[in-house]
């Protein structure tokens, strides 16, 4: 296929109108159905939702690229709330693709009690929907499936404080938070308590996914309970770290995860202000020059 034809197809596939149309949905189905036989690029498969967890993949790829731009050849991805381990297993599998595409290795960590949900702390934990001991893990089976994954077993209240010293993680660039409770999400944010002292364990901006911000009429998630409340409290409680919902995916209506991707800004991280616009900014500047 000629270059022009390829460019036209690519423009069409990536146009917002096509992506949000019935034809776009059918095309993605076709791509998913043929992905195991065709040699589609990893980015293309992620963009076309042709991977098992496109939201996990999207965060990992982008964090690896940010890490690379900042001179790192390893980053870390954390899943808070592992349950059976399908998410953590996916992270470990996809880390191989990230390494192949970007050259950046991804260390994968999973925090969980191992024994299912702890007791809810109060009303903000939605005890009308979540209960103690839900979502237990078979730790031995999970560790056998992904021996490279690092499981941090215990209540996050207790395990979060010593985590950086115990594991010395490569800079953390991804956090998937699926702990359901307001209290557990709040406790997971205590990982940021050590940013000032140990910035080498963090990228300055973190790709975050919150699972429990969208849900059913039974769950009734909102800014006053669950994970959204924990995010609001973190933001209100200090100035150095802010977590906000992304502004670049939310208009891409075909992405089912677009309202669940958040960004963590560690404003006082020594690398926060390091320029990463090379190449991309040059292209934009070229387009903005006055045409003759
Ligand atoms: C919905 S499940 C996670 C599902 C998993 N992310 C997946 O995609 O398959 C929620 C998990 O969070 C864990 N969890 C909740 N609060 C916790 C806490 N305070 N400490 C450790 N684990 C916690 C529970 O044990 C439970 O396994």
PDB file of C-alpha atoms and ligand atoms in Angstrom:
ATOM      1  CA  UNK A   1       0.000   0.000   0.000  1.00  0.00           C
ATOM      2  CA  UNK A   2       1.329   3.426  -0.911  1.00  0.00           C
ATOM      3  CA  UNK A   3       2.266   6.048   1.665  1.00  0.00           C
ATOM      4  CA  UNK A   4      -0.632   8.341   0.717  1.00  0.00           C
ATOM      5  CA  UNK A   5      -3.219   5.574   1.022  1.00  0.00           C
ATOM      6  CA  UNK A   6      -1.790   4.536   4.413  1.00  0.00           C
ATOM      7  CA  UNK A   7      -1.903   8.135   5.631  1.00  0.00           C
ATOM      8  CA  UNK A   8      -5.537   8.479   4.463  1.00  0.00           C
ATOM      9  CA  UNK A   9      -6.594   5.281   6.255  1.00  0.00           C
ATOM     10  CA  UNK A  10      -4.756   6.348   9.383  1.00  0.00           C
ATOM     11  CA  UNK A  11      -6.404   9.809   9.316  1.00  0.00           C
ATOM     12  CA  UNK A  12      -9.786   8.139   8.953  1.00  0.00           C
ATOM     13  CA  UNK A  13      -9.229   5.539  11.711  1.00  0.00           C
ATOM     14  CA  UNK A  14      -7.977   8.186  14.124  1.00  0.00           C
ATOM     15  CA  UNK A  15     -10.597  10.827  13.373  1.00  0.00           C
ATOM     16  CA  UNK A  16     -12.952  11.435  16.256  1.00  0.00           C
ATOM     17  CA  UNK A  17     -16.034  11.136  14.019  1.00  0.00           C
ATOM     18  CA  UNK A  18     -15.016   7.720  12.724  1.00  0.00           C
ATOM     19  CA  UNK A  19     -13.973   6.426  16.124  1.00  0.00           C
ATOM     20  CA  UNK A  20     -17.319   7.402  17.612  1.00  0.00           C
ATOM     21  CA  UNK A  21     -19.347   5.987  14.713  1.00  0.00           C
ATOM     22  CA  UNK A  22     -20.878   2.540  14.234  1.00  0.00           C
ATOM     23  CA  UNK A  23     -18.324   1.903  11.465  1.00  0.00           C
ATOM     24  CA  UNK A  24     -15.549   2.714  13.951  1.00  0.00           C
ATOM     25  CA  UNK A  25     -16.965   0.252  16.494  1.00  0.00           C
ATOM     26  CA  UNK A  26     -17.217  -2.467  13.830  1.00  0.00           C
ATOM     27  CA  UNK A  27     -13.668  -1.775  12.652  1.00  0.00           C
ATOM     28  CA  UNK A  28     -12.378  -2.161  16.205  1.00  0.00           C
ATOM     29  CA  UNK A  29     -14.233  -5.464  16.490  1.00  0.00           C
ATOM     30  CA  UNK A  30     -12.600  -6.633  13.289  1.00  0.00           C
ATOM     31  CA  UNK A  31      -9.179  -5.539  14.499  1.00  0.00           C
ATOM     32  CA  UNK A  32      -9.711  -7.334  17.831  1.00  0.00           C
ATOM     33  CA  UNK A  33     -10.804 -10.481  16.020  1.00  0.00           C
ATOM     34  CA  UNK A  34      -7.747 -10.496  13.786  1.00  0.00           C
ATOM     35  CA  UNK A  35      -5.170  -9.194  16.312  1.00  0.00           C
ATOM     36  CA  UNK A  36      -3.670 -12.631  17.037  1.00  0.00           C
ATOM     37  CA  UNK A  37      -3.012 -13.271  13.320  1.00  0.00           C
ATOM     38  CA  UNK A  38      -2.038  -9.796  12.133  1.00  0.00           C
ATOM     39  CA  UNK A  39       1.102  -7.992  13.184  1.00  0.00           C
ATOM     40  CA  UNK A  40      -0.566  -4.783  14.360  1.00  0.00           C
ATOM     41  CA  UNK A  41       1.661  -2.450  16.319  1.00  0.00           C
ATOM     42  CA  UNK A  42       1.143  -2.351  20.073  1.00  0.00           C
ATOM     43  CA  UNK A  43       0.071   1.304  19.988  1.00  0.00           C
ATOM     44  CA  UNK A  44      -2.468   0.553  17.272  1.00  0.00           C
ATOM     45  CA  UNK A  45      -3.930  -2.325  19.278  1.00  0.00           C
ATOM     46  CA  UNK A  46      -4.192  -0.149  22.378  1.00  0.00           C
ATOM     47  CA  UNK A  47      -5.767   2.717  20.429  1.00  0.00           C
ATOM     48  CA  UNK A  48      -8.263   0.350  18.814  1.00  0.00           C
ATOM     49  CA  UNK A  49      -9.137  -1.216  22.207  1.00  0.00           C
ATOM     50  CA  UNK A  50      -7.880  -4.525  20.826  1.00  0.00           C
ATOM     51  CA  UNK A  51      -6.120  -5.479  24.064  1.00  0.00           C
ATOM     52  CA  UNK A  52      -7.621  -6.986  27.216  1.00  0.00           C
ATOM     53  CA  UNK A  53      -7.180  -3.909  29.444  1.00  0.00           C
ATOM     54  CA  UNK A  54      -6.655  -0.880  27.185  1.00  0.00           C
ATOM     55  CA  UNK A  55      -6.737   1.502  30.164  1.00  0.00           C
ATOM     56  CA  UNK A  56      -3.879  -0.337  31.877  1.00  0.00           C
ATOM     57  CA  UNK A  57      -1.952  -0.557  28.606  1.00  0.00           C
ATOM     58  CA  UNK A  58      -2.458   3.126  27.792  1.00  0.00           C
ATOM     59  CA  UNK A  59      -1.159   4.248  31.194  1.00  0.00           C
ATOM     60  CA  UNK A  60       1.847   1.909  31.090  1.00  0.00           C
ATOM     61  CA  UNK A  61       2.917   2.922  27.589  1.00  0.00           C
ATOM     62  CA  UNK A  62       2.604   6.623  28.323  1.00  0.00           C
ATOM     63  CA  UNK A  63       4.376   6.406  31.667  1.00  0.00           C
ATOM     64  CA  UNK A  64       7.233   4.479  30.057  1.00  0.00           C
ATOM     65  CA  UNK A  65       7.539   7.192  27.419  1.00  0.00           C
ATOM     66  CA  UNK A  66       7.563   9.908  30.059  1.00  0.00           C
ATOM     67  CA  UNK A  67      10.164   7.937  32.000  1.00  0.00           C
ATOM     68  CA  UNK A  68      12.276   7.598  28.880  1.00  0.00           C
ATOM     69  CA  UNK A  69      12.030  11.326  28.136  1.00  0.00           C
ATOM     70  CA  UNK A  70      13.368  11.925  31.636  1.00  0.00           C
ATOM     71  CA  UNK A  71      16.271   9.513  31.129  1.00  0.00           C
ATOM     72  CA  UNK A  72      14.968   6.379  32.902  1.00  0.00           C
ATOM     73  CA  UNK A  73      15.243   2.848  31.559  1.00  0.00           C
ATOM     74  CA  UNK A  74      12.987   1.401  34.314  1.00  0.00           C
ATOM     75  CA  UNK A  75       9.763   2.579  35.866  1.00  0.00           C
ATOM     76  CA  UNK A  76       7.270   1.033  38.285  1.00  0.00           C
ATOM     77  CA  UNK A  77       3.551   0.400  37.988  1.00  0.00           C
ATOM     78  CA  UNK A  78       1.420  -0.290  41.062  1.00  0.00           C
ATOM     79  CA  UNK A  79      -1.994  -1.855  41.346  1.00  0.00           C
ATOM     80  CA  UNK A  80      -3.679  -1.019  44.647  1.00  0.00           C
ATOM     81  CA  UNK A  81      -6.327  -3.728  45.110  1.00  0.00           C
ATOM     82  CA  UNK A  82      -5.361  -6.936  43.335  1.00  0.00           C
ATOM     83  CA  UNK A  83      -8.084  -9.501  44.257  1.00  0.00           C
ATOM     84  CA  UNK A  84      -7.605 -12.658  42.156  1.00  0.00           C
ATOM     85  CA  UNK A  85      -4.811 -10.987  40.203  1.00  0.00           C
ATOM     86  CA  UNK A  86      -6.063 -10.677  36.626  1.00  0.00           C
ATOM     87  CA  UNK A  87      -5.052  -7.003  36.563  1.00  0.00           C
ATOM     88  CA  UNK A  88      -1.590  -7.636  37.956  1.00  0.00           C
ATOM     89  CA  UNK A  89      -1.075 -10.550  35.561  1.00  0.00           C
ATOM     90  CA  UNK A  90      -2.087  -8.307  32.677  1.00  0.00           C
ATOM     91  CA  UNK A  91       0.389  -5.654  33.845  1.00  0.00           C
ATOM     92  CA  UNK A  92       3.215  -8.191  33.900  1.00  0.00           C
ATOM     93  CA  UNK A  93       2.312  -9.503  30.449  1.00  0.00           C
ATOM     94  CA  UNK A  94       1.935  -6.043  28.952  1.00  0.00           C
ATOM     95  CA  UNK A  95       5.231  -4.911  30.517  1.00  0.00           C
ATOM     96  CA  UNK A  96       6.948  -7.148  27.939  1.00  0.00           C
ATOM     97  CA  UNK A  97       5.314  -5.159  25.120  1.00  0.00           C
ATOM     98  CA  UNK A  98       6.213  -1.860  26.781  1.00  0.00           C
ATOM     99  CA  UNK A  99       9.848  -2.949  26.979  1.00  0.00           C
ATOM    100  CA  UNK A 100       9.847  -4.045  23.331  1.00  0.00           C
ATOM    101  CA  UNK A 101       8.292  -0.796  22.104  1.00  0.00           C
ATOM    102  CA  UNK A 102       9.964   1.772  24.364  1.00  0.00           C
ATOM    103  CA  UNK A 103      13.043   0.005  25.751  1.00  0.00           C
ATOM    104  CA  UNK A 104      11.798   0.815  29.265  1.00  0.00           C
ATOM    105  CA  UNK A 105      11.324  -2.030  31.762  1.00  0.00           C
ATOM    106  CA  UNK A 106       8.295  -1.905  34.065  1.00  0.00           C
ATOM    107  CA  UNK A 107       8.421  -3.316  37.598  1.00  0.00           C
ATOM    108  CA  UNK A 108       4.929  -4.437  38.622  1.00  0.00           C
ATOM    109  CA  UNK A 109       3.725  -4.177  42.238  1.00  0.00           C
ATOM    110  CA  UNK A 110       0.407  -5.242  43.723  1.00  0.00           C
ATOM    111  CA  UNK A 111      -0.934  -4.159  47.132  1.00  0.00           C
ATOM    112  CA  UNK A 112      -3.636  -6.279  48.716  1.00  0.00           C
ATOM    113  CA  UNK A 113      -4.631  -7.795  52.044  1.00  0.00           C
ATOM    114  CA  UNK A 114      -4.643 -11.160  50.266  1.00  0.00           C
ATOM    115  CA  UNK A 115      -7.723 -11.963  52.364  1.00  0.00           C
ATOM    116  CA  UNK A 116     -10.212  -9.709  50.625  1.00  0.00           C
ATOM    117  CA  UNK A 117     -11.743  -6.418  51.663  1.00  0.00           C
ATOM    118  CA  UNK A 118     -11.037  -5.214  55.208  1.00  0.00           C
ATOM    119  CA  UNK A 119     -13.896  -4.008  57.429  1.00  0.00           C
ATOM    120  CA  UNK A 120     -15.341  -0.756  56.082  1.00  0.00           C
ATOM    121  CA  UNK A 121     -14.336   2.239  58.157  1.00  0.00           C
ATOM    122  CA  UNK A 122     -17.625   4.106  57.862  1.00  0.00           C
ATOM    123  CA  UNK A 123     -20.290   5.439  55.535  1.00  0.00           C
ATOM    124  CA  UNK A 124     -17.845   6.890  52.995  1.00  0.00           C
ATOM    125  CA  UNK A 125     -16.611   3.353  52.280  1.00  0.00           C
ATOM    126  CA  UNK A 126     -20.046   2.469  50.822  1.00  0.00           C
ATOM    127  CA  UNK A 127     -20.776  -0.421  53.225  1.00  0.00           C
ATOM    128  CA  UNK A 128     -24.157  -0.754  51.461  1.00  0.00           C
ATOM    129  CA  UNK A 129     -22.192  -2.154  48.493  1.00  0.00           C
ATOM    130  CA  UNK A 130     -18.821  -3.460  49.731  1.00  0.00           C
ATOM    131  CA  UNK A 131     -18.272  -5.880  52.604  1.00  0.00           C
ATOM    132  CA  UNK A 132     -15.339  -7.428  54.461  1.00  0.00           C
ATOM    133  CA  UNK A 133     -13.713 -10.496  52.863  1.00  0.00           C
ATOM    134  CA  UNK A 134     -15.002  -9.842  49.333  1.00  0.00           C
ATOM    135  CA  UNK A 135     -12.543 -10.521  46.481  1.00  0.00           C
ATOM    136  CA  UNK A 136     -10.041 -12.877  48.115  1.00  0.00           C
ATOM    137  CA  UNK A 137      -6.770 -13.875  46.498  1.00  0.00           C
ATOM    138  CA  UNK A 138      -5.136 -17.255  45.959  1.00  0.00           C
ATOM    139  CA  UNK A 139      -1.685 -15.838  46.611  1.00  0.00           C
ATOM    140  CA  UNK A 140       0.269 -18.985  45.710  1.00  0.00           C
ATOM    141  CA  UNK A 141      -1.572 -19.381  42.398  1.00  0.00           C
ATOM    142  CA  UNK A 142      -1.079 -15.710  41.511  1.00  0.00           C
ATOM    143  CA  UNK A 143       2.615 -15.724  42.398  1.00  0.00           C
ATOM    144  CA  UNK A 144       3.068 -18.891  40.324  1.00  0.00           C
ATOM    145  CA  UNK A 145       1.329 -17.238  37.353  1.00  0.00           C
ATOM    146  CA  UNK A 146       3.482 -14.075  37.575  1.00  0.00           C
ATOM    147  CA  UNK A 147       6.660 -14.785  39.569  1.00  0.00           C
ATOM    148  CA  UNK A 148       8.088 -11.426  38.482  1.00  0.00           C
ATOM    149  CA  UNK A 149       5.243  -9.482  40.175  1.00  0.00           C
ATOM    150  CA  UNK A 150       5.995  -8.050  43.595  1.00  0.00           C
ATOM    151  CA  UNK A 151       3.094  -8.600  45.961  1.00  0.00           C
ATOM    152  CA  UNK A 152       2.838  -6.360  49.004  1.00  0.00           C
ATOM    153  CA  UNK A 153       0.495  -8.321  51.225  1.00  0.00           C
ATOM    154  CA  UNK A 154      -1.315  -6.779  54.183  1.00  0.00           C
ATOM    155  CA  UNK A 155      -3.611  -3.862  54.869  1.00  0.00           C
ATOM    156  CA  UNK A 156      -2.376  -0.797  52.984  1.00  0.00           C
ATOM    157  CA  UNK A 157      -2.691   1.087  56.291  1.00  0.00           C
ATOM    158  CA  UNK A 158       0.287  -0.933  57.495  1.00  0.00           C
ATOM    159  CA  UNK A 159       2.200  -1.760  54.319  1.00  0.00           C
ATOM    160  CA  UNK A 160       2.374   1.642  52.645  1.00  0.00           C
ATOM    161  CA  UNK A 161       4.793   3.338  55.043  1.00  0.00           C
ATOM    162  CA  UNK A 162       7.743   1.001  54.628  1.00  0.00           C
ATOM    163  CA  UNK A 163       7.198   0.245  50.947  1.00  0.00           C
ATOM    164  CA  UNK A 164       9.826   2.509  49.378  1.00  0.00           C
ATOM    165  CA  UNK A 165      12.581   1.444  51.769  1.00  0.00           C
ATOM    166  CA  UNK A 166      11.706  -2.247  51.537  1.00  0.00           C
ATOM    167  CA  UNK A 167      11.422  -2.471  47.734  1.00  0.00           C
ATOM    168  CA  UNK A 168      13.408   0.485  46.375  1.00  0.00           C
ATOM    169  CA  UNK A 169      11.086   0.683  43.350  1.00  0.00           C
ATOM    170  CA  UNK A 170      12.164   2.215  40.055  1.00  0.00           C
ATOM    171  CA  UNK A 171      10.401   5.571  39.591  1.00  0.00           C
ATOM    172  CA  UNK A 172       6.666   5.015  39.999  1.00  0.00           C
ATOM    173  CA  UNK A 173       4.874   6.264  36.904  1.00  0.00           C
ATOM    174  CA  UNK A 174       1.584   4.361  37.071  1.00  0.00           C
ATOM    175  CA  UNK A 175      -0.952   3.767  39.829  1.00  0.00           C
ATOM    176  CA  UNK A 176      -4.077   1.694  39.202  1.00  0.00           C
ATOM    177  CA  UNK A 177      -6.347   2.161  42.179  1.00  0.00           C
ATOM    178  CA  UNK A 178      -9.083  -0.410  42.628  1.00  0.00           C
ATOM    179  CA  UNK A 179      -9.384  -0.589  46.408  1.00  0.00           C
ATOM    180  CA  UNK A 180     -13.087   0.337  46.350  1.00  0.00           C
ATOM    181  CA  UNK A 181     -13.144   2.089  49.742  1.00  0.00           C
ATOM    182  CA  UNK A 182     -12.652   5.764  50.497  1.00  0.00           C
ATOM    183  CA  UNK A 183     -10.427   4.791  53.452  1.00  0.00           C
ATOM    184  CA  UNK A 184      -8.203   2.412  51.439  1.00  0.00           C
ATOM    185  CA  UNK A 185      -7.770   4.944  48.623  1.00  0.00           C
ATOM    186  CA  UNK A 186      -6.913   7.608  51.198  1.00  0.00           C
ATOM    187  CA  UNK A 187      -4.311   5.297  52.784  1.00  0.00           C
ATOM    188  CA  UNK A 188      -2.792   4.489  49.366  1.00  0.00           C
ATOM    189  CA  UNK A 189      -2.116   8.214  48.902  1.00  0.00           C
ATOM    190  CA  UNK A 190       0.242   8.073  51.900  1.00  0.00           C
ATOM    191  CA  UNK A 191       2.805   6.814  49.379  1.00  0.00           C
ATOM    192  CA  UNK A 192       3.152  10.515  48.495  1.00  0.00           C
ATOM    193  CA  UNK A 193       4.270  11.349  52.052  1.00  0.00           C
ATOM    194  CA  UNK A 194       7.811  10.450  51.028  1.00  0.00           C
ATOM    195  CA  UNK A 195       8.049  12.284  47.703  1.00  0.00           C
ATOM    196  CA  UNK A 196      10.072  15.186  49.124  1.00  0.00           C
ATOM    197  CA  UNK A 197      12.542  12.864  50.875  1.00  0.00           C
ATOM    198  CA  UNK A 198      12.793  10.164  48.188  1.00  0.00           C
ATOM    199  CA  UNK A 199      11.852  11.717  44.825  1.00  0.00           C
ATOM    200  CA  UNK A 200      13.999   9.148  42.989  1.00  0.00           C
ATOM    201  CA  UNK A 201      11.162   6.639  43.482  1.00  0.00           C
ATOM    202  CA  UNK A 202       8.650   8.719  41.539  1.00  0.00           C
ATOM    203  CA  UNK A 203       8.183  10.206  38.118  1.00  0.00           C
ATOM    204  CA  UNK A 204       7.137  13.845  38.512  1.00  0.00           C
ATOM    205  CA  UNK A 205       3.783  13.148  36.862  1.00  0.00           C
ATOM    206  CA  UNK A 206       1.922   9.899  37.379  1.00  0.00           C
ATOM    207  CA  UNK A 207      -0.640   8.162  35.184  1.00  0.00           C
ATOM    208  CA  UNK A 208      -3.478   7.059  37.451  1.00  0.00           C
ATOM    209  CA  UNK A 209      -6.610   4.978  36.941  1.00  0.00           C
ATOM    210  CA  UNK A 210      -9.424   4.907  39.473  1.00  0.00           C
ATOM    211  CA  UNK A 211     -11.815   2.035  39.004  1.00  0.00           C
ATOM    212  CA  UNK A 212     -14.494   3.102  41.452  1.00  0.00           C
ATOM    213  CA  UNK A 213     -15.472   6.516  40.159  1.00  0.00           C
ATOM    214  CA  UNK A 214     -17.984   5.200  37.613  1.00  0.00           C
ATOM    215  CA  UNK A 215     -20.585   2.659  38.566  1.00  0.00           C
ATOM    216  CA  UNK A 216     -24.202   1.658  38.733  1.00  0.00           C
ATOM    217  CA  UNK A 217     -27.269   3.154  40.369  1.00  0.00           C
ATOM    218  CA  UNK A 218     -26.635   0.773  43.274  1.00  0.00           C
ATOM    219  CA  UNK A 219     -23.098   1.998  43.862  1.00  0.00           C
ATOM    220  CA  UNK A 220     -23.930   5.724  43.594  1.00  0.00           C
ATOM    221  CA  UNK A 221     -20.310   6.909  43.492  1.00  0.00           C
ATOM    222  CA  UNK A 222     -19.857  10.628  43.812  1.00  0.00           C
ATOM    223  CA  UNK A 223     -17.606  13.365  45.083  1.00  0.00           C
ATOM    224  CA  UNK A 224     -18.816  12.861  48.660  1.00  0.00           C
ATOM    225  CA  UNK A 225     -17.990   9.153  49.017  1.00  0.00           C
ATOM    226  CA  UNK A 226     -15.514   6.482  47.913  1.00  0.00           C
ATOM    227  CA  UNK A 227     -12.500   7.208  45.773  1.00  0.00           C
ATOM    228  CA  UNK A 228     -13.656  10.636  44.573  1.00  0.00           C
ATOM    229  CA  UNK A 229     -13.909  11.828  48.174  1.00  0.00           C
ATOM    230  CA  UNK A 230     -10.374  10.574  48.885  1.00  0.00           C
ATOM    231  CA  UNK A 231      -9.044  12.477  45.845  1.00  0.00           C
ATOM    232  CA  UNK A 232     -10.847  15.660  46.914  1.00  0.00           C
ATOM    233  CA  UNK A 233      -9.455  15.370  50.446  1.00  0.00           C
ATOM    234  CA  UNK A 234      -5.904  14.850  49.217  1.00  0.00           C
ATOM    235  CA  UNK A 235      -6.157  17.905  47.011  1.00  0.00           C
ATOM    236  CA  UNK A 236      -7.659  20.040  49.772  1.00  0.00           C
ATOM    237  CA  UNK A 237      -5.109  18.958  52.376  1.00  0.00           C
ATOM    238  CA  UNK A 238      -1.855  20.214  50.848  1.00  0.00           C
ATOM    239  CA  UNK A 239      -0.337  22.089  47.918  1.00  0.00           C
ATOM    240  CA  UNK A 240       2.523  19.915  46.661  1.00  0.00           C
ATOM    241  CA  UNK A 241       0.474  17.124  45.065  1.00  0.00           C
ATOM    242  CA  UNK A 242      -2.641  17.388  42.996  1.00  0.00           C
ATOM    243  CA  UNK A 243      -4.654  14.636  41.343  1.00  0.00           C
ATOM    244  CA  UNK A 244      -7.118  15.558  38.613  1.00  0.00           C
ATOM    245  CA  UNK A 245      -9.104  13.852  35.882  1.00  0.00           C
ATOM    246  CA  UNK A 246      -7.440  14.028  32.471  1.00  0.00           C
ATOM    247  CA  UNK A 247      -8.500  16.628  29.930  1.00  0.00           C
ATOM    248  CA  UNK A 248      -7.162  14.898  26.820  1.00  0.00           C
ATOM    249  CA  UNK A 249      -9.227  11.690  26.689  1.00  0.00           C
ATOM    250  CA  UNK A 250     -12.579  12.828  28.040  1.00  0.00           C
ATOM    251  CA  UNK A 251     -13.824  14.054  24.651  1.00  0.00           C
ATOM    252  CA  UNK A 252     -12.951  10.720  22.977  1.00  0.00           C
ATOM    253  CA  UNK A 253     -16.364   9.216  23.507  1.00  0.00           C
ATOM    254  CA  UNK A 254     -15.468   5.748  22.243  1.00  0.00           C
ATOM    255  CA  UNK A 255     -12.963   5.143  25.080  1.00  0.00           C
ATOM    256  CA  UNK A 256     -14.868   3.401  27.858  1.00  0.00           C
ATOM    257  CA  UNK A 257     -12.192   4.334  30.396  1.00  0.00           C
ATOM    258  CA  UNK A 258     -11.859   8.017  29.511  1.00  0.00           C
ATOM    259  CA  UNK A 259     -13.422   9.318  32.742  1.00  0.00           C
ATOM    260  CA  UNK A 260     -11.259   7.085  34.932  1.00  0.00           C
ATOM    261  CA  UNK A 261      -7.790   8.258  33.908  1.00  0.00           C
ATOM    262  CA  UNK A 262      -6.351  10.821  36.320  1.00  0.00           C
ATOM    263  CA  UNK A 263      -3.003  12.556  36.519  1.00  0.00           C
ATOM    264  CA  UNK A 264      -0.961  12.993  39.662  1.00  0.00           C
ATOM    265  CA  UNK A 265       1.220  16.090  39.630  1.00  0.00           C
ATOM    266  CA  UNK A 266       4.134  16.111  42.076  1.00  0.00           C
ATOM    267  CA  UNK A 267       4.803  19.827  41.713  1.00  0.00           C
ATOM    268  CA  UNK A 268       7.836  19.876  43.998  1.00  0.00           C
ATOM    269  CA  UNK A 269       9.576  16.897  42.397  1.00  0.00           C
ATOM    270  CA  UNK A 270      13.051  17.937  41.199  1.00  0.00           C
ATOM    271  CA  UNK A 271      12.189  16.848  37.623  1.00  0.00           C
ATOM    272  CA  UNK A 272       8.746  18.433  37.499  1.00  0.00           C
ATOM    273  CA  UNK A 273       9.894  21.396  35.382  1.00  0.00           C
ATOM    274  CA  UNK A 274      12.257  19.485  33.108  1.00  0.00           C
ATOM    275  CA  UNK A 275      11.407  20.244  29.485  1.00  0.00           C
ATOM    276  CA  UNK A 276      10.122  17.238  27.527  1.00  0.00           C
ATOM    277  CA  UNK A 277       8.707  19.025  24.476  1.00  0.00           C
ATOM    278  CA  UNK A 278      11.513  18.267  22.009  1.00  0.00           C
ATOM    279  CA  UNK A 279      10.206  17.105  18.644  1.00  0.00           C
ATOM    280  CA  UNK A 280       6.516  17.519  19.474  1.00  0.00           C
ATOM    281  CA  UNK A 281       6.819  21.265  20.154  1.00  0.00           C
ATOM    282  CA  UNK A 282       9.004  21.776  17.064  1.00  0.00           C
ATOM    283  CA  UNK A 283       6.239  20.258  14.938  1.00  0.00           C
ATOM    284  CA  UNK A 284       3.591  22.489  16.532  1.00  0.00           C
ATOM    285  CA  UNK A 285       5.786  25.580  16.108  1.00  0.00           C
ATOM    286  CA  UNK A 286       6.222  24.719  12.423  1.00  0.00           C
ATOM    287  CA  UNK A 287       2.447  24.554  11.962  1.00  0.00           C
ATOM    288  CA  UNK A 288       1.953  27.883  13.703  1.00  0.00           C
ATOM    289  CA  UNK A 289       4.333  29.809  11.438  1.00  0.00           C
ATOM    290  CA  UNK A 290       2.576  32.389   9.267  1.00  0.00           C
ATOM    291  CA  UNK A 291       1.899  30.892   5.852  1.00  0.00           C
ATOM    292  CA  UNK A 292       3.132  32.852   2.828  1.00  0.00           C
TER     293      UNK A 292
HETATM  294  C1  LIG B   1     -12.296  -4.990  43.362  1.00  0.00           C
HETATM  295  S1  LIG B   1     -10.941  -5.811  44.047  1.00  0.00           S
HETATM  296  C2  LIG B   1      -9.601  -5.518  42.929  1.00  0.00           C
HETATM  297  C3  LIG B   1      -9.766  -6.118  41.554  1.00  0.00           C
HETATM  298  C4  LIG B   1      -8.529  -6.092  40.676  1.00  0.00           C
HETATM  299  N1  LIG B   1      -7.947  -4.779  40.580  1.00  0.00           N
HETATM  300  C5  LIG B   1      -8.823  -6.571  39.274  1.00  0.00           C
HETATM  301  O1  LIG B   1      -8.856  -5.747  38.354  1.00  0.00           O
HETATM  302  O2  LIG B   1      -9.025  -7.770  39.085  1.00  0.00           O
HETATM  303  C6  LIG B   1     -10.528  -4.808  45.433  1.00  0.00           C
HETATM  304  C7  LIG B   1      -9.365  -5.322  46.246  1.00  0.00           C
HETATM  305  O3  LIG B   1      -8.876  -4.284  47.093  1.00  0.00           O
HETATM  306  C8  LIG B   1      -8.320  -4.874  48.239  1.00  0.00           C
HETATM  307  N2  LIG B   1      -8.279  -3.861  49.321  1.00  0.00           N
HETATM  308  C9  LIG B   1      -9.245  -2.975  49.661  1.00  0.00           C
HETATM  309  N3  LIG B   1      -8.859  -2.251  50.718  1.00  0.00           N
HETATM  310  C10 LIG B   1      -7.605  -2.669  51.044  1.00  0.00           C
HETATM  311  C11 LIG B   1      -6.675  -2.281  52.039  1.00  0.00           C
HETATM  312  N4  LIG B   1      -6.947  -1.341  52.945  1.00  0.00           N
HETATM  313  N5  LIG B   1      -5.478  -2.919  52.077  1.00  0.00           N
HETATM  314  C12 LIG B   1      -5.165  -3.880  51.157  1.00  0.00           C
HETATM  315  N6  LIG B   1      -6.032  -4.296  50.201  1.00  0.00           N
HETATM  316  C13 LIG B   1      -7.233  -3.689  50.143  1.00  0.00           C
HETATM  317  C14 LIG B   1      -9.233  -6.031  48.558  1.00  0.00           C
HETATM  318  O4  LIG B   1      -8.555  -7.054  49.267  1.00  0.00           O
HETATM  319  C15 LIG B   1      -9.696  -6.487  47.173  1.00  0.00           C
HETATM  320  O5  LIG B   1      -9.010  -7.623  46.753  1.00  0.00           O
END
